[in-house]
Coordinates of C-alpha atoms in Angstrom, one line a residue:
Chain A
M1 CA 34.2 -41.6 7.8
Q2 CA 35.2 -38.0 8.6
A3 CA 32.6 -35.3 7.8
K4 CA 34.1 -32.4 5.9
E5 CA 33.3 -29.0 7.4
L6 CA 32.1 -26.5 4.8
K7 CA 31.1 -22.9 5.4
A8 CA 27.6 -21.6 4.4
P9 CA 26.0 -21.0 2.0
H10 CA 25.7 -24.7 1.2
I11 CA 23.4 -24.2 -1.8
R12 CA 25.6 -22.7 -4.6
L13 CA 23.4 -21.7 -7.5
K14 CA 24.4 -19.3 -10.2
D15 CA 21.1 -17.5 -9.8
S16 CA 20.9 -14.7 -7.3
A17 CA 18.8 -11.6 -6.6
R18 CA 21.5 -9.7 -8.5
S19 CA 21.5 -11.9 -11.6
T20 CA 17.7 -11.9 -11.6
M21 CA 17.5 -8.1 -11.5
L22 CA 20.2 -7.9 -14.1
D23 CA 18.1 -10.1 -16.4
V24 CA 15.1 -7.9 -15.8
L25 CA 17.2 -4.8 -16.6
I26 CA 18.4 -6.4 -19.8
A27 CA 14.8 -7.3 -20.7
L28 CA 13.7 -3.7 -20.2
L29 CA 16.3 -2.4 -22.7
P30 CA 14.3 -3.3 -25.8
L31 CA 11.2 -1.6 -24.4
Y32 CA 13.2 1.6 -23.9
F33 CA 14.5 1.2 -27.4
M34 CA 11.0 0.9 -28.8
A35 CA 9.8 3.9 -26.6
T36 CA 12.7 6.0 -28.1
Y37 CA 11.8 4.8 -31.6
F38 CA 8.2 5.9 -31.1
Y39 CA 8.6 9.1 -29.0
G40 CA 12.2 10.2 -29.4
A41 CA 14.8 11.0 -26.7
R42 CA 12.2 12.2 -24.2
A43 CA 11.4 8.6 -23.4
L44 CA 15.0 7.9 -22.4
A45 CA 15.1 11.2 -20.4
L46 CA 12.0 10.1 -18.5
G47 CA 13.6 6.8 -17.8
G48 CA 16.8 8.4 -16.6
V49 CA 15.1 10.9 -14.3
S50 CA 13.0 8.1 -12.8
L51 CA 16.0 5.9 -12.4
L52 CA 18.0 8.6 -10.6
S53 CA 15.1 9.4 -8.3
A54 CA 14.5 5.8 -7.4
V55 CA 18.2 5.2 -6.6
A56 CA 18.5 8.5 -4.6
A57 CA 15.4 7.6 -2.6
D58 CA 16.7 4.1 -2.0
V59 CA 20.1 5.3 -0.8
I60 CA 18.5 7.9 1.5
C61 CA 16.1 5.3 3.0
V62 CA 18.9 2.8 3.5
F63 CA 20.9 5.4 5.4
L64 CA 17.9 6.4 7.4
S65 CA 17.4 2.8 8.5
G66 CA 21.0 2.6 9.7
R67 CA 22.4 0.4 7.0
R68 CA 24.8 0.8 4.2
P69 CA 23.8 0.8 0.6
N70 CA 24.5 -2.5 -1.2
P71 CA 26.0 -1.8 -4.6
R72 CA 25.0 -5.3 -5.7
D73 CA 21.3 -4.5 -5.2
F74 CA 19.7 -3.5 -8.5
S75 CA 16.1 -3.5 -7.3
A76 CA 15.8 0.3 -7.2
L77 CA 17.1 0.5 -10.7
V78 CA 14.4 -2.0 -11.9
T79 CA 11.7 0.0 -10.1
G80 CA 13.0 3.3 -11.5
L81 CA 13.0 1.9 -15.1
L82 CA 9.6 0.1 -14.9
I83 CA 7.5 3.1 -13.9
P84 CA 8.1 5.4 -16.9
L85 CA 7.2 2.6 -19.3
M86 CA 3.6 2.6 -18.0
L87 CA 3.4 6.4 -18.4
P88 CA 2.8 8.5 -21.5
A89 CA 6.0 10.0 -23.1
S90 CA 4.4 13.5 -22.7
V91 CA 4.1 13.3 -19.0
P92 CA 6.0 16.1 -17.0
Y93 CA 9.2 15.0 -15.3
Y94 CA 7.8 15.4 -11.8
V95 CA 5.3 12.6 -12.4
P96 CA 7.9 9.7 -12.8
V97 CA 10.0 11.4 -10.0
T98 CA 7.0 11.3 -7.7
A99 CA 6.1 7.8 -8.6
A100 CA 9.7 6.5 -8.1
V101 CA 10.1 8.3 -4.8
F102 CA 6.7 7.0 -3.6
A103 CA 7.5 3.5 -4.7
I104 CA 10.8 3.4 -2.8
A105 CA 10.1 5.6 0.2
V106 CA 6.5 4.5 0.9
V107 CA 5.9 1.2 -0.7
K108 CA 9.2 -0.5 -0.4
H109 CA 11.3 0.6 2.6
P110 CA 8.7 1.0 5.4
F111 CA 7.9 -2.7 5.0
G112 CA 11.6 -3.7 5.4
G113 CA 13.2 -2.9 2.1
V114 CA 14.6 -5.4 -0.5
G115 CA 12.9 -8.8 -0.2
Q116 CA 10.5 -7.7 2.5
N117 CA 8.0 -5.5 0.8
I118 CA 4.4 -6.7 0.6
F119 CA 3.3 -4.6 -2.3
N120 CA 5.0 -4.2 -5.7
P121 CA 6.8 -0.8 -5.6
A122 CA 6.5 0.0 -9.3
A123 CA 2.7 -0.8 -9.2
G124 CA 2.4 1.4 -6.1
G125 CA 4.2 4.3 -7.6
F126 CA 2.1 4.1 -10.8
A127 CA -1.1 3.8 -8.9
F128 CA -0.2 6.9 -6.8
V129 CA 0.5 9.1 -9.8
S130 CA -2.6 7.8 -11.5
V131 CA -4.7 8.9 -8.6
C132 CA -2.9 12.2 -8.2
W133 CA -2.8 13.3 -11.9
P134 CA -5.2 11.1 -14.0
S135 CA -5.4 13.7 -16.8
L136 CA -1.6 13.7 -17.2
V137 CA -1.2 9.9 -16.8
F138 CA -4.0 8.8 -19.1
S139 CA -3.5 11.3 -22.1
Y140 CA -1.1 10.0 -24.6
P141 CA 0.9 11.5 -27.6
Q142 CA 0.7 9.8 -31.0
P143 CA 3.6 7.4 -31.8
M144 CA 6.2 8.2 -34.4
F145 CA 6.2 11.8 -33.3
S146 CA 9.5 12.8 -31.6
L147 CA 8.9 14.8 -28.5
P148 CA 11.4 17.4 -27.3
I149 CA 13.3 16.6 -24.1
T150 CA 12.5 20.0 -22.5
G151 CA 10.1 22.9 -23.3
E152 CA 6.6 22.9 -24.7
L153 CA 5.2 19.7 -26.1
P154 CA 3.8 20.4 -29.5
A155 CA 2.1 17.0 -29.8
R156 CA -1.7 16.8 -29.5
L157 CA -2.6 14.4 -26.8
A158 CA -5.2 11.6 -27.3
E159 CA -7.0 9.0 -25.4
S160 CA -5.9 5.4 -25.6
P161 CA -7.9 2.4 -27.0
A162 CA -8.4 1.3 -23.4
H163 CA -10.3 4.6 -22.8
A164 CA -12.6 3.8 -25.7
L165 CA -13.2 0.3 -24.2
M166 CA -14.0 1.9 -20.9
L167 CA -16.6 4.1 -22.6
G168 CA -18.0 1.0 -24.3
A169 CA -16.8 2.1 -27.8
V170 CA -15.0 0.0 -30.3
P171 CA -11.4 1.3 -30.8
T172 CA -10.7 2.1 -34.5
I173 CA -7.2 0.6 -34.7
D174 CA -5.8 -1.9 -37.1
K175 CA -5.0 -5.2 -35.4
L176 CA -1.4 -5.2 -36.7
D177 CA -0.9 -1.7 -35.2
L178 CA -2.3 -3.0 -32.0
M179 CA 0.3 -5.8 -32.0
L180 CA 3.1 -3.4 -32.9
G181 CA 2.0 -0.8 -30.4
K182 CA 1.5 1.9 -33.0
F183 CA -1.2 3.7 -31.2
A184 CA -1.5 6.4 -28.5
G185 CA -0.7 4.6 -25.3
P186 CA 1.8 4.2 -22.5
M187 CA 5.3 4.7 -23.9
G188 CA 6.9 1.3 -23.5
V189 CA 4.3 -1.3 -23.0
T190 CA 2.3 -1.4 -26.1
N191 CA 4.5 -3.4 -28.5
I192 CA 3.3 -6.9 -27.8
L193 CA 5.9 -8.6 -30.0
V194 CA 8.8 -7.0 -28.1
L195 CA 7.0 -7.9 -24.8
A196 CA 6.6 -11.5 -25.8
T197 CA 10.4 -11.6 -26.7
C198 CA 11.2 -10.2 -23.3
F199 CA 9.0 -12.7 -21.6
L200 CA 10.7 -15.6 -23.4
Y201 CA 14.1 -14.2 -22.5
L202 CA 13.1 -13.9 -18.8
L203 CA 11.6 -17.4 -18.9
F204 CA 14.7 -18.9 -20.6
R205 CA 16.9 -17.2 -18.0
R206 CA 14.6 -18.4 -15.2
A207 CA 14.3 -14.9 -13.9
I208 CA 10.5 -15.1 -13.7
N209 CA 8.0 -17.9 -13.3
W210 CA 5.5 -18.8 -15.9
Q211 CA 2.5 -19.7 -13.7
A212 CA 1.4 -16.3 -12.6
P213 CA 1.6 -14.5 -16.0
A214 CA -0.1 -17.5 -17.7
A215 CA -2.9 -17.6 -15.2
F216 CA -3.2 -13.8 -15.3
L217 CA -3.5 -13.5 -19.0
G218 CA -5.6 -16.6 -19.2
M219 CA -8.1 -15.3 -16.7
T220 CA -8.3 -11.9 -18.4
A221 CA -8.8 -13.5 -21.8
A222 CA -11.5 -15.8 -20.4
I223 CA -13.4 -13.0 -18.8
A224 CA -13.1 -10.8 -22.0
Y225 CA -14.3 -13.8 -24.0
L226 CA -17.2 -14.6 -21.8
F227 CA -18.3 -11.1 -21.0
P228 CA -17.3 -8.7 -23.8
R229 CA -17.6 -5.0 -23.0
I230 CA -18.0 -3.8 -26.6
P231 CA -20.2 -5.0 -29.4
V232 CA -17.6 -7.0 -31.3
S233 CA -16.9 -10.7 -31.7
R234 CA -15.6 -12.6 -28.6
S235 CA -12.2 -13.1 -30.1
E236 CA -11.9 -9.4 -31.0
S237 CA -13.0 -8.5 -27.4
V238 CA -10.1 -10.7 -26.1
A239 CA -7.6 -9.0 -28.5
F240 CA -8.7 -5.5 -27.5
E241 CA -8.7 -6.2 -23.8
L242 CA -5.3 -7.9 -23.8
L243 CA -3.5 -5.5 -26.2
S244 CA -4.8 -2.1 -25.5
G245 CA -3.1 -1.2 -22.2
T246 CA -0.5 -2.2 -19.6
L247 CA -2.1 -5.6 -19.1
V248 CA 0.6 -7.8 -20.8
F249 CA 3.4 -5.7 -19.4
A250 CA 2.0 -6.0 -15.9
G251 CA 1.6 -9.7 -16.3
I252 CA 5.2 -10.2 -17.3
F253 CA 7.1 -7.6 -15.3
L254 CA 5.0 -6.7 -12.2
L255 CA 3.1 -9.9 -11.4
S256 CA 6.1 -12.2 -11.6
D257 CA 8.1 -10.1 -9.1
P258 CA 9.8 -12.8 -6.9
V259 CA 9.4 -10.8 -3.7
T260 CA 5.7 -10.0 -3.8
S261 CA 4.4 -13.1 -5.6
P262 CA 3.7 -16.5 -3.8
K263 CA 6.4 -19.1 -3.6
R264 CA 4.5 -22.3 -4.6
G265 CA 3.5 -23.1 -8.1
L266 CA -0.2 -23.6 -7.5
S267 CA -0.3 -20.5 -5.3
R268 CA 1.2 -18.6 -8.2
F269 CA -1.6 -19.9 -10.5
V270 CA -4.3 -18.8 -8.0
Y271 CA -2.5 -15.5 -7.5
G272 CA -2.3 -14.8 -11.3
A273 CA -6.0 -15.8 -11.7
L274 CA -7.1 -13.6 -8.9
A275 CA -5.1 -10.7 -10.3
G276 CA -6.7 -11.2 -13.7
A277 CA -10.2 -11.3 -12.3
A278 CA -9.5 -8.2 -10.2
T279 CA -8.1 -6.4 -13.2
M280 CA -11.1 -7.1 -15.3
L281 CA -13.5 -6.3 -12.5
L282 CA -11.8 -2.9 -12.0
R283 CA -12.0 -2.4 -15.8
Y284 CA -15.7 -3.1 -15.9
Y285 CA -16.7 -1.2 -12.7
G286 CA -13.7 1.0 -11.9
G287 CA -12.9 4.6 -12.8
F288 CA -9.6 4.1 -14.5
E289 CA -8.7 2.6 -17.9
Q290 CA -5.4 1.0 -16.8
T291 CA -6.3 -1.2 -13.8
A292 CA -3.6 -3.9 -13.7
A293 CA -1.4 -2.0 -11.2
F294 CA -4.4 -1.5 -8.9
A295 CA -5.5 -5.1 -9.1
L296 CA -1.9 -6.2 -8.5
L297 CA -1.7 -4.1 -5.3
L298 CA -5.0 -5.6 -4.2
V299 CA -3.9 -9.2 -4.8
N300 CA -0.4 -8.6 -3.3
S301 CA -2.1 -8.5 0.1
F302 CA -3.2 -12.1 -0.3
T303 CA 0.2 -13.5 -1.2
L304 CA 1.1 -14.8 2.3
L305 CA -2.4 -16.1 2.8
L306 CA -2.3 -18.0 -0.5
D307 CA 1.0 -19.6 0.3
H308 CA -0.1 -20.5 3.8
E309 CA -3.6 -21.8 3.0
L310 CA -2.6 -23.8 -0.1
E311 CA 0.2 -25.4 1.9
R312 CA -2.5 -26.4 4.5
L313 CA -4.7 -27.7 1.8
F314 CA -1.8 -29.8 0.4
R315 CA -1.2 -31.3 3.8
I316 CA -4.8 -32.2 4.2
V317 CA -4.9 -33.8 0.8
R318 CA -1.6 -35.6 1.4
R319 CA -2.8 -36.9 4.7
A320 CA -6.1 -38.1 3.2
V321 CA -4.3 -39.9 0.4
L322 CA -1.8 -41.6 2.8
G323 CA -4.7 -42.5 5.1
F324 CA -6.7 -44.0 2.2
R325 CA -3.6 -46.0 1.1
A326 CA -3.0 -47.3 4.6
Y327 CA -6.7 -48.3 4.9
R328 CA -6.6 -50.3 1.7
R329 CA -3.3 -52.0 2.7
N330 CA -4.9 -53.0 6.0
Q331 CA -8.0 -54.3 4.2
R332 CA -5.8 -56.4 2.0
I333 CA -4.0 -57.8 5.0
I334 CA -7.3 -58.6 6.8
K335 CA -8.6 -60.4 3.7
K336 CA -5.4 -62.5 3.5
V337 CA -5.6 -63.4 7.1
Chain B
M1 CA -0.6 17.9 54.5
A2 CA 1.3 20.2 52.2
S3 CA 3.7 17.4 51.3
E4 CA 0.7 15.0 50.7
R5 CA -0.8 17.6 48.3
T6 CA 2.6 18.0 46.5
A7 CA 2.9 14.2 46.2
G8 CA -0.6 14.1 44.9
T9 CA 0.0 16.9 42.4
S10 CA 3.3 15.3 41.2
G11 CA 1.5 12.0 40.9
L12 CA -1.2 13.5 38.7
L13 CA 1.4 15.3 36.6
K14 CA 3.2 12.0 36.2
R15 CA 0.0 10.4 35.2
F16 CA -0.8 13.2 32.8
K17 CA 2.7 12.8 31.2
Q18 CA 2.1 9.0 30.9
A19 CA -1.3 9.5 29.4
L20 CA 0.1 12.0 26.9
G21 CA 3.1 9.8 26.1
E22 CA 1.1 6.7 25.5
N23 CA -0.6 8.2 22.5
P24 CA -3.9 6.5 21.9
V25 CA -3.7 6.8 18.1
L26 CA -0.1 6.4 17.4
L27 CA 0.7 3.7 20.0
G28 CA -2.7 2.3 20.9
G29 CA -4.2 2.2 17.4
L30 CA -7.4 3.6 18.8
A31 CA -9.8 6.0 17.0
L32 CA -7.9 5.3 13.7
A33 CA -11.0 5.5 11.5
P34 CA -11.9 9.1 12.3
V35 CA -8.2 10.2 12.0
V36 CA -7.7 8.5 8.7
M37 CA -11.1 9.5 7.2
V38 CA -11.6 13.0 8.7
S39 CA -8.2 14.5 9.3
T40 CA -7.6 15.7 5.7
T41 CA -7.2 19.3 6.8
V42 CA -6.2 21.1 10.0
K43 CA -9.7 22.5 10.3
N44 CA -11.2 19.0 10.1
A45 CA -8.7 17.8 12.6
V46 CA -9.6 20.6 15.1
A47 CA -13.3 19.7 14.6
L48 CA -12.5 16.1 15.4
I49 CA -10.5 17.0 18.5
I50 CA -13.3 19.2 19.8
V51 CA -15.8 16.3 19.3
M52 CA -13.4 13.8 20.9
A53 CA -12.9 16.1 24.0
C54 CA -16.6 16.7 24.3
T55 CA -17.4 13.0 24.3
L56 CA -14.4 11.3 25.9
I57 CA -13.8 13.5 29.0
P58 CA -17.4 13.4 30.4
A59 CA -17.7 9.7 29.6
M60 CA -14.5 8.8 31.5
V61 CA -15.3 11.1 34.4
L62 CA -18.9 9.7 34.6
E63 CA -17.5 6.1 34.5
A64 CA -15.2 6.9 37.4
L65 CA -18.0 8.5 39.4
L66 CA -20.3 5.6 38.8
A67 CA -17.6 3.1 39.8
K68 CA -16.9 5.1 43.0
Y69 CA -20.4 6.1 44.1
A70 CA -22.5 3.4 42.6
P71 CA -20.3 0.3 42.6
K72 CA -23.3 -2.0 42.5
V73 CA -24.2 -0.9 39.0
P74 CA -23.1 -3.8 36.7
D75 CA -20.4 -3.2 34.1
F76 CA -22.7 -3.5 31.1
A77 CA -25.1 -0.9 32.6
R78 CA -22.2 1.5 33.4
M79 CA -20.9 1.2 29.8
S80 CA -24.3 1.8 28.4
I81 CA -24.8 4.9 30.5
C82 CA -21.4 6.2 29.4
A83 CA -22.3 5.5 25.8
L84 CA -25.5 7.4 26.1
V85 CA -23.7 10.3 27.7
A86 CA -21.1 10.3 25.0
A87 CA -23.8 10.2 22.3
A88 CA -25.7 13.1 24.1
M89 CA -22.5 15.1 24.2
L90 CA -22.4 15.1 20.4
M91 CA -25.1 17.8 20.4
P92 CA -23.0 20.4 22.3
A93 CA -20.0 19.2 20.2
K94 CA -21.9 20.0 17.1
M95 CA -22.5 23.6 18.3
A96 CA -18.8 23.9 19.4
V97 CA -17.5 23.0 15.9
A98 CA -20.0 25.2 14.0
P99 CA -17.8 28.3 14.1
L100 CA -15.0 26.5 12.2
A101 CA -16.9 26.1 9.0
Q102 CA -20.5 26.0 7.9
N103 CA -22.1 22.5 8.1
I104 CA -18.7 21.0 9.0
F105 CA -20.3 18.5 11.4
D106 CA -22.6 17.2 8.7
S107 CA -20.1 17.4 5.8
L108 CA -17.7 15.1 7.6
G109 CA -20.2 12.4 7.6
M110 CA -20.7 9.7 10.2
Y111 CA -17.1 9.8 11.4
L112 CA -17.7 12.7 13.8
A113 CA -20.7 11.0 15.2
L114 CA -18.8 7.7 15.6
T115 CA -16.3 9.5 17.8
G116 CA -18.7 8.7 20.6
V117 CA -17.9 5.0 20.0
S118 CA -14.2 5.9 20.0
A119 CA -14.7 7.2 23.6
L120 CA -16.0 3.8 24.5
M121 CA -13.0 2.1 22.9
F122 CA -10.8 4.3 25.1
L123 CA -12.8 3.2 28.2
H124 CA -12.3 -0.4 27.2
S125 CA -8.7 -0.2 26.2
P126 CA -6.6 -3.1 27.5
G127 CA -5.4 -2.8 31.1
R128 CA -7.7 0.1 32.0
Q129 CA -9.7 -0.1 35.2
P130 CA -12.3 2.3 36.6
E131 CA -10.6 4.6 39.1
E132 CA -11.0 7.9 41.1
P133 CA -12.7 10.7 39.2
L134 CA -9.7 13.1 39.3
P135 CA -7.1 10.7 37.9
A136 CA -9.7 9.6 35.3
A137 CA -10.2 13.2 34.2
V138 CA -6.4 13.7 34.0
D139 CA -6.1 10.5 32.0
A140 CA -8.9 11.7 29.7
V141 CA -7.3 15.1 29.1
G142 CA -3.9 13.5 28.5
G143 CA -5.6 11.0 26.0
V144 CA -7.4 13.9 24.2
L145 CA -4.1 15.9 23.9
G146 CA -2.3 12.8 22.6
F147 CA -5.2 12.3 20.1
A148 CA -5.0 16.0 19.2
L149 CA -1.2 15.8 18.5
A150 CA -1.8 12.8 16.1
A151 CA -4.8 14.3 14.4
L152 CA -3.2 17.7 13.9
A153 CA 0.0 16.2 12.6
V154 CA -1.8 14.0 10.1
G155 CA -4.3 16.8 9.1
A156 CA -1.5 19.3 8.6
V157 CA 0.6 17.0 6.4
R158 CA -2.3 15.9 4.3
E159 CA -3.6 19.5 3.8
V160 CA -0.2 20.7 2.8
F161 CA 0.3 17.9 0.3
S162 CA -3.2 17.7 -1.1
L163 CA -4.3 21.3 -1.2
G164 CA -1.0 23.2 -0.7
T165 CA -2.6 25.2 2.1
L166 CA -2.4 25.2 6.0
W167 CA -5.6 26.2 7.8
G168 CA -6.8 27.4 4.4
S169 CA -3.9 29.8 3.7
P170 CA -1.9 29.1 0.6
M171 CA 1.7 27.9 1.2
G172 CA 2.9 28.9 -2.2
F173 CA 3.4 25.3 -3.6
T174 CA 2.4 24.8 -7.2
L175 CA 2.8 21.0 -7.0
K176 CA -0.1 19.3 -5.2
F177 CA -0.8 15.6 -4.5
P178 CA -4.6 15.2 -4.4
A179 CA -4.2 11.6 -3.4
A180 CA -3.0 12.7 0.0
A181 CA -6.6 13.4 1.0
M182 CA -7.6 9.9 0.2
P183 CA -8.0 7.3 3.0
F184 CA -5.0 5.2 1.9
A185 CA -2.8 8.2 2.4
G186 CA -4.3 8.7 5.8
F187 CA -3.2 5.2 6.8
F188 CA 0.3 6.0 5.5
A189 CA 0.4 9.3 7.3
V190 CA -0.7 7.7 10.6
A191 CA 2.0 5.0 10.1
F192 CA 4.7 7.5 9.5
A193 CA 3.6 9.6 12.4
A194 CA 3.6 6.4 14.6
A195 CA 7.2 5.7 13.4
A196 CA 8.2 9.2 14.2
W197 CA 6.6 9.1 17.6
N198 CA 8.4 5.8 18.4
G199 CA 11.7 7.3 17.2
L200 CA 11.2 10.4 19.4
S201 CA 10.3 8.3 22.4
A202 CA 13.4 6.1 21.9
L203 CA 15.6 9.2 21.6
T204 CA 14.0 10.8 24.7
R205 CA 14.6 7.6 26.7
K206 CA 18.2 7.4 25.4
I207 CA 18.9 11.0 26.5
A208 CA 17.2 10.5 29.9
G209 CA 19.3 7.3 30.4
R210 CA 22.5 9.2 29.6
G211 CA 21.5 11.9 32.0
A212 CA 20.8 9.4 34.8
K213 CA 24.2 7.7 34.1
R214 CA 26.0 11.0 34.3
K215 CA 24.3 11.9 37.6
G216 CA 25.2 8.4 39.0
A217 CA 28.9 9.0 37.9
V218 CA 29.0 12.4 39.6
R219 CA 27.6 11.0 42.9

């Protein structure tokens, strides 16, 4: 038999980094549509500015590292579009620009660029601007009020329900509005129904895994159920904690980032659960109302460790099982003899 | 005799250059905690450099003197004496930094006091052996200058970004990044400074290599 010589790559799947990023970009479109519906064209302008900044920073960093920009790499586009969705529509343009440049030039490229970064760039960018300008990042305009693209913003800014939760107060919002995102909050992450649709689309396209988001949302829901922060029923506590901020969005779009999340199924479960616990701990004891990005950055540092240690655990269990089977087989043989 | 002295002087100069080039913070990763935590402004960085100079130079010279004139003193006792001297030198260091700003020593917390420990880390850095007092002093001065370069660079960048000032004078920027004064930004600043230092070293070596090649070709 003559072996046929074939050139690499030998695994020919339709999925690639490009197709995954393209799917994420497609999933982000409905969120921008909703943001534009709630806050007018300013939402799109913020997205555009952030996108351009991220791409420009990416190209500059690639040139500085002595490589050529890859036109098939959409990761900078995804980062650029993710950041403004977590910000209020009233935020000045320099905030998403700073976040995007920080995400690319500090969080992504110094660690090796695409596929090498340890921390989620979008979460890093958002965390940086949250720390720099908390008053701008955590003050939100009311929805259904079109904001001008430039000039003075006439809208009166308000605190989000997450802020009320942080203070231990019960948000006075209708549950349906909470589901539809009709409350003062981040411009593109409050509509849970649209987010759920995006999640299903990404799952169907296999662009993301289900384990990490499921464990993340499950853990946050469990903690909210067991230890409610506000004097309401346990189920209401779960609803308020899950729906009042960037939590669901972070679970779907940030946590399932294929680069910064673990590679094994069980590791992803543990990773998601850890991120959920960290998010709730930061909510209970931290200084900010939106804590998912901070928790994610914290848990990102355990990704390699999780993969490594759980692999070791699997090996130990496998060896123990095999050893036990061999022992029983030997016992049977001895009995027969 | 004169040639011996010239050789000795050039040897010390070479040693000084080496000590300066092998930056303790940017290459050795020593004394990172004070640089990250304290170097948030140029003034703080200068205070840190003064304290480092006051503790490191006497400790290194004393260690060399003890190694030369009292070789029977065991290692642990020599290090303990050096630690005590470094800690005692914090008092004159406190007076030396006082003119920079009122209560600067106390306001910067324990990190200035911990610089005495950083001096011990320098003494214990890998591959370092006790030697003659003069080369040890040259090493210490080179190390302090290298430390000063790193601390000043990190302090200046963080002050410009976080407060929009340099040595307290406004730079005219309206956009400020208060997070630059936070410890995480300190780590990033040190990392970028280390990358820049490595890049500069590589460039210098490249230029020196080209020069040597050209000289070889001419000969």
